[in-house]
CSV table of C-alpha atoms in Angstrom, one decimal:
chain,number,residue,atom,x,y,z
U,1,MET,CA,90.5,127.4,72.4
U,2,LYS,CA,91.9,126.1,75.2
U,3,LYS,CA,92.0,122.6,75.8
U,4,PRO,CA,91.6,121.0,79.0
U,5,ALA,CA,94.3,120.5,81.3
U,6,VAL,CA,93.0,117.7,83.2
U,7,VAL,CA,95.0,114.0,81.6
U,8,PRO,CA,98.2,116.0,82.4
U,9,ALA,CA,97.0,116.6,86.2
U,10,LEU,CA,96.2,113.4,86.7
U,11,LEU,CA,99.4,111.8,85.3
U,12,CYS,CA,101.3,114.5,87.7
U,13,LEU,CA,98.4,113.5,91.1
U,14,THR,CA,99.3,109.8,90.2
U,15,LEU,CA,103.3,110.5,90.0
U,16,LEU,CA,103.2,112.2,93.2
U,17,ILE,CA,101.3,108.7,94.6
U,18,LEU,CA,103.1,106.2,93.7
U,19,ASN,CA,106.1,107.8,94.4
U,20,GLY,CA,105.0,108.8,98.2
U,21,CYS,CA,103.6,105.3,98.7
U,22,ALA,CA,106.6,103.7,100.1
U,23,SER,CA,105.1,102.9,103.7
U,24,MET,CA,102.4,101.0,101.4
U,25,LEU,CA,105.2,98.4,101.5
U,26,PRO,CA,105.3,94.9,102.5
U,27,SER,CA,107.3,94.9,106.0
U,28,ALA,CA,107.9,91.7,108.6
U,29,GLN,CA,109.1,91.5,112.1
U,30,GLN,CA,110.0,88.2,113.6
U,31,ARG,CA,111.3,87.7,116.8
U,32,THR,CA,111.8,85.4,119.2
U,33,GLU,CA,109.2,85.7,122.4
U,34,ALA,CA,111.3,85.4,125.5
U,35,ARG,CA,112.7,87.3,128.3
U,36,TRP,CA,115.0,89.7,127.4
U,37,HIS,CA,113.8,91.9,124.2
U,38,SER,CA,117.8,93.1,123.0
U,39,TYR,CA,121.2,92.0,122.6
U,40,GLU,CA,122.4,93.6,125.5
U,41,GLU,CA,119.5,92.7,128.3
U,42,ALA,CA,119.9,88.8,126.7
U,43,ARG,CA,124.4,89.0,127.7
U,44,PHE,CA,124.1,91.1,130.6
U,45,ALA,CA,121.3,88.1,132.1
U,46,PHE,CA,124.3,85.6,130.7
U,47,ASP,CA,127.0,87.6,132.3
U,48,ALA,CA,125.4,86.8,135.6
U,49,ILE,CA,126.0,83.2,136.0
U,50,GLN,CA,129.3,82.4,137.2
U,51,SER,CA,130.6,78.8,136.2
U,52,GLY,CA,131.5,76.5,139.6
U,53,SER,CA,129.4,78.4,141.0
U,54,THR,CA,125.6,78.9,139.6
U,55,SER,CA,123.0,76.0,140.3
U,56,LYS,CA,120.4,74.5,138.7
U,57,ALA,CA,117.7,76.0,140.5
U,58,GLN,CA,119.5,79.6,140.2
U,59,LEU,CA,119.6,79.2,136.8
U,60,ALA,CA,115.7,79.2,136.8
U,61,ASP,CA,115.1,82.3,139.2
U,62,MET,CA,117.5,84.2,136.2
U,63,GLY,CA,115.2,83.0,134.0
U,64,PHE,CA,116.9,80.4,132.1
U,65,ASP,CA,114.4,77.3,132.5
U,66,PRO,CA,113.5,75.4,129.1
U,67,PHE,CA,110.9,73.8,130.4
U,68,LYS,CA,109.3,78.0,132.0
U,69,VAL,CA,111.4,79.9,129.2
U,70,PRO,CA,110.6,79.5,125.4
U,71,ASN,CA,113.8,79.4,123.1
U,72,ILE,CA,115.8,77.5,125.4
U,73,LYS,CA,116.9,73.9,124.3
U,74,LEU,CA,117.5,71.6,127.0
U,75,LEU,CA,120.7,69.7,125.3
U,76,ASN,CA,121.8,65.2,126.2
U,77,TYR,CA,125.3,64.7,126.5
U,78,LEU,CA,125.5,63.6,123.1
U,79,GLU,CA,124.3,66.4,121.5
U,80,LEU,CA,127.0,67.8,123.6
U,81,MET,CA,129.3,66.2,122.2
U,82,ARG,CA,128.4,66.8,118.2
U,83,ILE,CA,128.8,70.4,119.3
U,84,PHE,CA,132.3,70.4,120.9
U,85,LEU,CA,133.0,67.5,119.3
U,86,PRO,CA,132.1,68.2,115.7
U,87,ASN,CA,134.4,66.2,113.5
U,88,ASP,CA,138.1,64.3,114.0
U,89,SER,CA,141.0,66.2,114.4
U,90,ILE,CA,139.6,67.5,117.4
U,91,ARG,CA,140.1,65.0,120.6
U,92,LEU,CA,138.3,65.2,123.5
U,93,ALA,CA,142.0,66.2,125.0
U,94,ASP,CA,141.4,69.6,123.4
U,95,LEU,CA,138.3,70.8,125.5
U,96,HIS,CA,138.4,72.7,128.5
U,97,PRO,CA,139.4,70.2,131.4
U,98,ASP,CA,135.8,71.2,133.1
U,99,ILE,CA,133.9,69.6,129.5
U,100,GLN,CA,136.4,66.4,129.1
U,101,SER,CA,134.7,65.7,133.1
U,102,CYS,CA,131.5,66.7,132.0
U,103,LEU,CA,131.3,64.4,128.6
U,104,SER,CA,132.7,61.5,130.6
U,105,ALA,CA,129.8,61.4,132.9
U,106,ARG,CA,127.8,61.1,130.3
U,107,ASN,CA,124.0,61.4,132.4
U,108,GLU,CA,125.2,63.6,134.4
U,109,CYS,CA,126.0,66.1,131.3
U,110,LEU,CA,123.0,68.4,130.2
U,111,GLY,CA,123.5,71.8,128.2
U,112,TYR,CA,120.8,74.5,127.7
U,113,GLU,CA,121.5,75.9,124.7
U,114,VAL,CA,119.7,80.0,124.8
U,115,LEU,CA,119.1,80.9,120.9
U,116,LEU,CA,117.4,84.5,120.9
U,117,GLY,CA,116.3,87.7,118.2
U,118,ASN,CA,115.5,89.5,116.3
U,119,ASN,CA,115.3,90.8,112.5
U,120,ALA,CA,112.7,93.2,110.9
U,121,LYS,CA,112.5,93.6,107.4
U,122,GLN,CA,110.7,96.8,105.9
U,123,ARG,CA,111.0,97.0,101.6
U,124,PHE,CA,110.9,100.2,100.0
U,125,GLY,CA,111.6,101.9,97.3
U,126,ASN,CA,109.6,102.8,94.3
U,127,LEU,CA,105.5,101.2,94.7
U,128,PHE,CA,104.4,101.1,91.3
U,129,LEU,CA,108.5,99.0,90.4
U,130,ASP,CA,108.0,96.5,93.6
U,131,LEU,CA,103.9,95.7,92.6
U,132,PHE,CA,105.0,95.2,89.9
U,133,ASN,CA,107.8,92.8,90.4
U,134,PHE,CA,110.3,95.1,88.6
U,135,ARG,CA,112.5,95.3,91.3
U,136,ARG,CA,112.0,95.1,95.0
U,137,GLN,CA,114.7,96.8,97.4
U,138,THR,CA,114.8,95.2,101.3
U,139,ARG,CA,116.2,96.7,104.2
U,140,SER,CA,116.5,93.7,107.2
U,141,SER,CA,117.6,95.0,110.7
U,142,GLY,CA,117.5,93.3,114.1
U,143,TRP,CA,120.2,91.2,116.6
U,144,GLN,CA,121.0,87.2,117.6
U,145,PHE,CA,122.3,85.9,121.0
U,146,ARG,CA,123.5,82.9,121.1
U,147,GLY,CA,124.5,81.0,124.6
U,148,LEU,CA,125.2,77.6,125.1
U,149,ILE,CA,125.6,76.9,129.0
U,150,VAL,CA,127.4,73.4,130.3
U,151,LEU,CA,126.2,71.6,133.1
U,152,ARG,CA,127.4,68.4,135.4
U,153,LYS,CA,125.3,67.9,138.3
U,154,ASP,CA,123.2,70.4,138.9
U,155,GLN,CA,125.9,72.7,139.0
U,156,VAL,CA,127.5,75.1,135.6
U,157,ILE,CA,130.6,74.2,134.8
U,158,TYR,CA,131.4,75.8,131.4
U,159,LYS,CA,129.4,78.5,129.4
U,160,VAL,CA,129.9,80.5,126.7
U,161,GLU,CA,128.3,82.8,124.3
U,162,SER,CA,128.8,84.3,121.1
U,163,GLY,CA,126.0,85.8,117.8
U,164,GLN,CA,125.9,89.2,116.3
U,165,PRO,CA,124.5,93.0,118.4
U,166,ASN,CA,123.4,95.0,115.3
U,167,THR,CA,122.1,92.9,111.9
U,168,LEU,CA,121.9,95.1,108.9
U,169,GLU,CA,122.0,94.1,104.9
U,170,PHE,CA,120.1,95.2,102.4
U,171,GLU,CA,118.6,93.3,99.2
U,172,ASP,CA,117.7,94.7,95.3
U,173,LYS,CA,116.1,92.6,93.5
U,174,LYS,CA,115.6,93.4,90.1
U,175,ASN,CA,113.8,92.0,86.8
U,176,PRO,CA,113.5,93.5,84.0
U,177,LEU,CA,111.3,91.3,82.3
U,178,GLY,CA,108.7,93.0,85.0
U,179,PRO,CA,105.9,89.9,86.6
U,180,ILE,CA,106.7,87.7,83.2
U,181,GLN,CA,110.2,87.6,84.9
U,182,ASP,CA,108.8,83.9,86.5
U,183,ILE,CA,106.9,82.8,83.8
U,184,SER,CA,108.6,79.1,82.8
U,185,PHE,CA,107.6,78.5,79.0
U,186,PRO,CA,106.8,74.3,79.7
U,187,SER,CA,103.7,76.2,82.2
U,188,LEU,CA,103.1,78.3,79.4
U,189,MET,CA,102.8,75.5,77.4
U,190,GLY,CA,100.8,72.9,79.6
U,191,TYR,CA,103.9,70.5,80.2
């Protein structure tokens, strides 16, 4: 008499489903709301700003207006001093002449800090191991742009940019004890 092959068939089906369910793992997207959607777009717009000739009104027309565009921070001269003179080893005389005159002018000096970025996180790997916290693998990718614009009397006198055109990180977190890895003994005893 032949035994039914139901149990091995169910076991094989379960393994196929669990291995093929990586798309069921969580993902996250974090982005900064702005009119520029990539590092290249932000840099191209920033490159159009000319030190010594671009006015505050022209900056607003280009999209660099902290009152209308999100994620552009307005900086007063004290905040600019913290940026350009972070410690005693850097003196005012060491800075660019335009920055020196701007910081000396105090209230006539202001800055715009542009902070943009996009970061996507995607978990991948085995659904069973991830679900029960034995192993979680995460891939993060995106970009970050940071620009600083310094104005004196409504005229751009200095600009500088930095950032990461491409970011890519992998995280592989292993917990040999799975779901009980994070349980602490005092919490089990009621302390």
